mmCIF file of C-alpha atoms in Angstrom:
data_model
loop_
_atom_site.group_PDB
_atom_site.id
_atom_site.type_symbol
_atom_site.label_atom_id
_atom_site.label_comp_id
_atom_site.label_asym_id
_atom_site.label_seq_id
_atom_site.Cartn_x
_atom_site.Cartn_y
_atom_site.Cartn_z
ATOM 1 C CA SER A 25 -28.130 134.476 147.045
ATOM 2 C CA CYS A 26 -31.599 133.526 145.917
ATOM 3 C CA TYR A 27 -31.283 130.086 147.564
ATOM 4 C CA ASP A 28 -30.481 131.494 151.085
ATOM 5 C CA GLU A 29 -33.268 134.169 150.627
ATOM 6 C CA GLY A 30 -35.831 131.407 149.581
ATOM 7 C CA LYS A 31 -35.147 129.496 152.710
ATOM 8 C CA ARG A 32 -35.598 132.596 154.889
ATOM 9 C CA CYS A 33 -38.845 133.399 153.236
ATOM 10 C CA ALA A 34 -40.082 129.827 153.893
ATOM 11 C CA GLU A 35 -39.146 130.184 157.594
ATOM 12 C CA THR A 36 -41.157 133.421 157.742
ATOM 13 C CA LEU A 37 -44.101 131.783 156.244
ATOM 14 C CA PHE A 38 -44.064 128.846 158.753
ATOM 15 C CA PHE A 39 -43.852 131.261 161.633
ATOM 16 C CA ASP A 40 -46.719 133.281 160.405
ATOM 17 C CA TYR A 41 -48.788 130.173 159.810
ATOM 18 C CA ARG A 42 -47.996 129.142 163.432
ATOM 19 C CA ARG A 43 -49.159 132.487 164.751
ATOM 20 C CA GLN A 44 -52.395 132.414 162.714
ATOM 21 C CA HIS A 45 -53.444 128.868 163.131
ATOM 22 C CA GLY A 46 -51.662 127.586 166.349
ATOM 23 C CA LEU A 47 -49.911 124.802 164.448
ATOM 24 C CA GLU A 48 -46.727 123.373 166.119
ATOM 25 C CA ILE A 49 -43.799 123.758 163.946
ATOM 26 C CA LYS A 50 -40.041 123.006 164.005
ATOM 27 C CA VAL A 51 -37.451 124.816 161.847
ATOM 28 C CA ALA A 52 -34.131 123.243 161.250
ATOM 29 C CA ARG A 53 -31.447 124.678 159.070
ATOM 30 C CA ILE A 54 -29.849 121.771 157.440
ATOM 31 C CA PHE A 55 -26.160 122.160 156.179
ATOM 32 C CA ASN A 56 -24.945 119.942 153.376
ATOM 33 C CA THR A 57 -26.045 116.505 154.468
ATOM 34 C CA TYR A 58 -24.418 113.532 152.484
ATOM 35 C CA GLY A 59 -24.574 109.667 152.681
ATOM 36 C CA PRO A 60 -25.766 106.568 150.950
ATOM 37 C CA ARG A 61 -28.945 106.750 148.904
ATOM 38 C CA MET A 62 -28.072 110.175 147.455
ATOM 39 C CA HIS A 63 -29.056 110.328 143.780
ATOM 40 C CA HIS A 64 -26.026 109.976 141.549
ATOM 41 C CA ALA A 65 -27.112 112.972 139.461
ATOM 42 C CA ASP A 66 -28.473 115.211 142.188
ATOM 43 C CA GLY A 67 -25.930 117.933 141.392
ATOM 44 C CA ARG A 68 -24.456 118.182 145.010
ATOM 45 C CA VAL A 69 -20.793 118.372 145.399
ATOM 46 C CA VAL A 70 -20.261 115.077 147.344
ATOM 47 C CA SER A 71 -22.239 112.803 144.914
ATOM 48 C CA ASN A 72 -20.749 114.792 141.856
ATOM 49 C CA PHE A 73 -17.095 114.221 143.168
ATOM 50 C CA ILE A 74 -17.727 110.633 144.027
ATOM 51 C CA VAL A 75 -19.236 109.653 140.771
ATOM 52 C CA GLN A 76 -16.643 111.553 138.760
ATOM 53 C CA ALA A 77 -13.796 109.744 140.662
ATOM 54 C CA LEU A 78 -15.400 106.368 140.512
ATOM 55 C CA GLN A 79 -15.738 106.736 136.612
ATOM 56 C CA GLY A 80 -12.220 108.131 136.289
ATOM 57 C CA ALA A 81 -13.531 111.417 134.997
ATOM 58 C CA PRO A 82 -12.087 114.868 135.780
ATOM 59 C CA ILE A 83 -13.393 116.305 139.016
ATOM 60 C CA THR A 84 -14.783 119.755 138.392
ATOM 61 C CA ILE A 85 -14.456 122.394 141.023
ATOM 62 C CA TYR A 86 -15.609 125.900 140.597
ATOM 63 C CA GLY A 87 -13.157 128.788 141.599
ATOM 64 C CA THR A 88 -9.842 127.810 143.166
ATOM 65 C CA GLY A 89 -11.562 125.381 145.520
ATOM 66 C CA LYS A 90 -10.525 127.393 148.683
ATOM 67 C CA GLN A 91 -14.133 128.036 149.475
ATOM 68 C CA THR A 92 -15.243 125.906 152.444
ATOM 69 C CA LEU A 93 -18.435 123.975 153.285
ATOM 70 C CA SER A 94 -19.139 121.644 156.222
ATOM 71 C CA PHE A 95 -20.505 118.201 155.542
ATOM 72 C CA CYS A 96 -22.974 116.313 157.880
ATOM 73 C CA TYR A 97 -23.479 112.472 157.486
ATOM 74 C CA VAL A 98 -27.102 111.621 157.072
ATOM 75 C CA GLN A 99 -27.304 109.441 160.205
ATOM 76 C CA ASP A 100 -26.118 112.362 162.312
ATOM 77 C CA MET A 101 -28.628 114.647 160.539
ATOM 78 C CA VAL A 102 -31.656 112.225 161.153
ATOM 79 C CA GLU A 103 -30.641 111.915 164.807
ATOM 80 C CA GLY A 104 -30.719 115.840 165.031
ATOM 81 C CA LEU A 105 -34.037 116.032 163.436
ATOM 82 C CA ILE A 106 -35.533 113.513 165.699
ATOM 83 C CA LYS A 107 -34.231 115.290 168.756
ATOM 84 C CA LEU A 108 -35.562 118.600 167.472
ATOM 85 C CA MET A 109 -39.028 117.023 166.723
ATOM 86 C CA ALA A 110 -39.160 115.414 170.370
ATOM 87 C CA THR A 111 -38.897 118.925 171.902
ATOM 88 C CA GLY A 112 -41.912 120.719 173.320
ATOM 89 C CA ASP A 113 -44.030 123.206 171.566
ATOM 90 C CA GLU A 114 -42.082 126.211 173.005
ATOM 91 C CA LYS A 115 -39.064 125.052 171.099
ATOM 92 C CA THR A 116 -39.549 125.897 167.415
ATOM 93 C CA GLY A 117 -36.185 126.816 166.148
ATOM 94 C CA PRO A 118 -34.615 127.714 163.983
ATOM 95 C CA VAL A 119 -31.749 125.314 164.926
ATOM 96 C CA ASN A 120 -28.815 124.800 162.882
ATOM 97 C CA LEU A 121 -28.045 121.102 162.156
ATOM 98 C CA GLY A 122 -24.785 120.393 160.414
ATOM 99 C CA ASN A 123 -21.105 119.663 161.023
ATOM 100 C CA PRO A 124 -19.016 122.591 162.133
ATOM 101 C CA ASP A 125 -15.847 121.198 160.803
ATOM 102 C CA GLU A 126 -15.068 123.168 157.580
ATOM 103 C CA THR A 127 -13.447 121.375 154.432
ATOM 104 C CA SER A 128 -12.303 123.181 151.496
ATOM 105 C CA ILE A 129 -13.795 122.144 148.202
ATOM 106 C CA ARG A 130 -10.239 121.203 146.897
ATOM 107 C CA SER A 131 -9.492 119.284 149.966
ATOM 108 C CA LEU A 132 -12.831 117.333 149.485
ATOM 109 C CA ALA A 133 -11.929 116.499 145.884
ATOM 110 C CA GLU A 134 -8.436 115.232 146.858
ATOM 111 C CA ARG A 135 -9.789 113.318 149.784
ATOM 112 C CA ILE A 136 -12.413 111.509 147.535
ATOM 113 C CA ILE A 137 -9.604 110.766 144.896
ATOM 114 C CA THR A 138 -7.635 109.143 147.597
ATOM 115 C CA LEU A 139 -10.430 107.291 149.095
ATOM 116 C CA THR A 140 -11.706 105.959 145.744
ATOM 117 C CA GLY A 141 -8.202 105.153 144.464
ATOM 118 C CA SER A 142 -9.078 107.219 141.416
ATOM 119 C CA ASP A 143 -6.700 108.819 139.045
ATOM 120 C CA SER A 144 -9.093 111.538 138.253
ATOM 121 C CA ASP A 145 -7.701 115.056 137.644
ATOM 122 C CA ILE A 146 -9.054 118.082 139.206
ATOM 123 C CA VAL A 147 -10.304 120.744 136.778
ATOM 124 C CA CYS A 148 -11.241 124.279 137.740
ATOM 125 C CA ARG A 149 -14.110 126.218 136.277
ATOM 126 C CA PRO A 150 -15.197 129.817 136.926
ATOM 127 C CA LEU A 151 -16.930 130.349 140.228
ATOM 128 C CA PRO A 152 -20.546 131.535 139.896
ATOM 129 C CA ASP A 153 -21.087 135.030 141.224
ATOM 130 C CA ASP A 154 -23.384 134.128 144.061
ATOM 131 C CA ASP A 155 -21.390 130.984 145.102
ATOM 132 C CA PRO A 156 -20.753 131.199 149.008
ATOM 133 C CA LYS A 157 -17.150 131.383 149.964
ATOM 134 C CA GLN A 158 -17.774 129.766 153.342
ATOM 135 C CA ARG A 159 -20.735 127.889 154.798
ATOM 136 C CA CYS A 160 -20.419 126.633 158.395
ATOM 137 C CA PRO A 161 -23.155 126.144 160.925
ATOM 138 C CA ASP A 162 -22.999 127.525 164.488
ATOM 139 C CA ILE A 163 -24.490 124.538 166.298
ATOM 140 C CA THR A 164 -24.216 125.844 169.752
ATOM 141 C CA LEU A 165 -28.226 125.816 170.125
ATOM 142 C CA ALA A 166 -28.364 122.159 168.927
ATOM 143 C CA ILE A 167 -25.780 121.270 171.496
ATOM 144 C CA GLU A 168 -27.291 123.104 174.372
ATOM 145 C CA GLU A 169 -31.092 122.523 173.737
ATOM 146 C CA LEU A 170 -31.008 119.127 171.830
ATOM 147 C CA GLU A 171 -27.806 117.634 173.451
ATOM 148 C CA TRP A 172 -26.917 116.837 169.733
ATOM 149 C CA ARG A 173 -23.751 117.027 167.835
ATOM 150 C CA PRO A 174 -22.535 115.116 164.807
ATOM 151 C CA ASN A 175 -20.434 111.941 165.530
ATOM 152 C CA VAL A 176 -19.496 110.494 162.140
ATOM 153 C CA GLN A 177 -16.093 111.651 160.962
ATOM 154 C CA ILE A 178 -15.901 112.788 157.255
ATOM 155 C CA ASP A 179 -13.592 110.007 156.041
ATOM 156 C CA GLU A 180 -15.973 107.380 157.663
ATOM 157 C CA GLY A 181 -18.974 108.938 156.065
ATOM 158 C CA LEU A 182 -17.355 109.410 152.598
ATOM 159 C CA ASN A 183 -16.286 105.731 152.706
ATOM 160 C CA ARG A 184 -19.802 104.660 153.375
ATOM 161 C CA THR A 185 -20.914 106.836 150.621
ATOM 162 C CA ILE A 186 -18.421 105.699 148.157
ATOM 163 C CA ASP A 187 -19.381 102.040 148.901
ATOM 164 C CA TYR A 188 -22.879 102.899 148.146
ATOM 165 C CA PHE A 189 -22.092 104.702 144.773
ATOM 166 C CA ARG A 190 -19.587 101.917 143.728
ATOM 167 C CA ASN A 191 -22.499 99.371 143.978
ATOM 168 C CA ARG A 192 -25.065 101.883 142.594
ATOM 169 C CA LEU A 193 -23.057 102.697 139.585
ATOM 170 C CA ILE A 194 -22.607 98.871 138.909
ATOM 171 C CA ASP A 195 -26.318 98.450 139.158
ATOM 172 C CA LEU A 196 -26.783 101.423 136.729
ATOM 173 C CA GLU A 197 -24.341 99.920 134.202
ATOM 174 C CA ILE A 198 -26.205 96.506 134.273
ATOM 175 C CA SER A 199 -29.554 98.173 133.642
#
């Protein structure tokens, strides 16, 4: 997809800049980070589903929902980034940072409905042509070189994120 190619292009430009100017760089490939302080209308699947569920609106999934993603809680991601930044100049990356536990989109929607206590229905829409069917990081390098792996389980992270959005939506209604 264009999204993936754009990220690869950016990595190439960073490595070229490093070679030309001797600038220290670190390249992290970040996979589906979520957590409190996400914008309620950022268009990402976790925030979309949570907001829809809290509002009792239908939860929109694209395709059958069998496509899988892996979700990494923001606290874990920040710890991985800090560990990468603390490495010597010889370690540039790229290093995949994310959670290797895959979750189907339908399962995520169902889980969020349960955790929010919502009565939202799930509505299916056509899957865009370039939508990935599977996205899961291989974090072997992060484990070996950074001694990093995510710790926050998805239900714990989703509950923290749901609590944030519950309070945020109340604030938005008052404004």
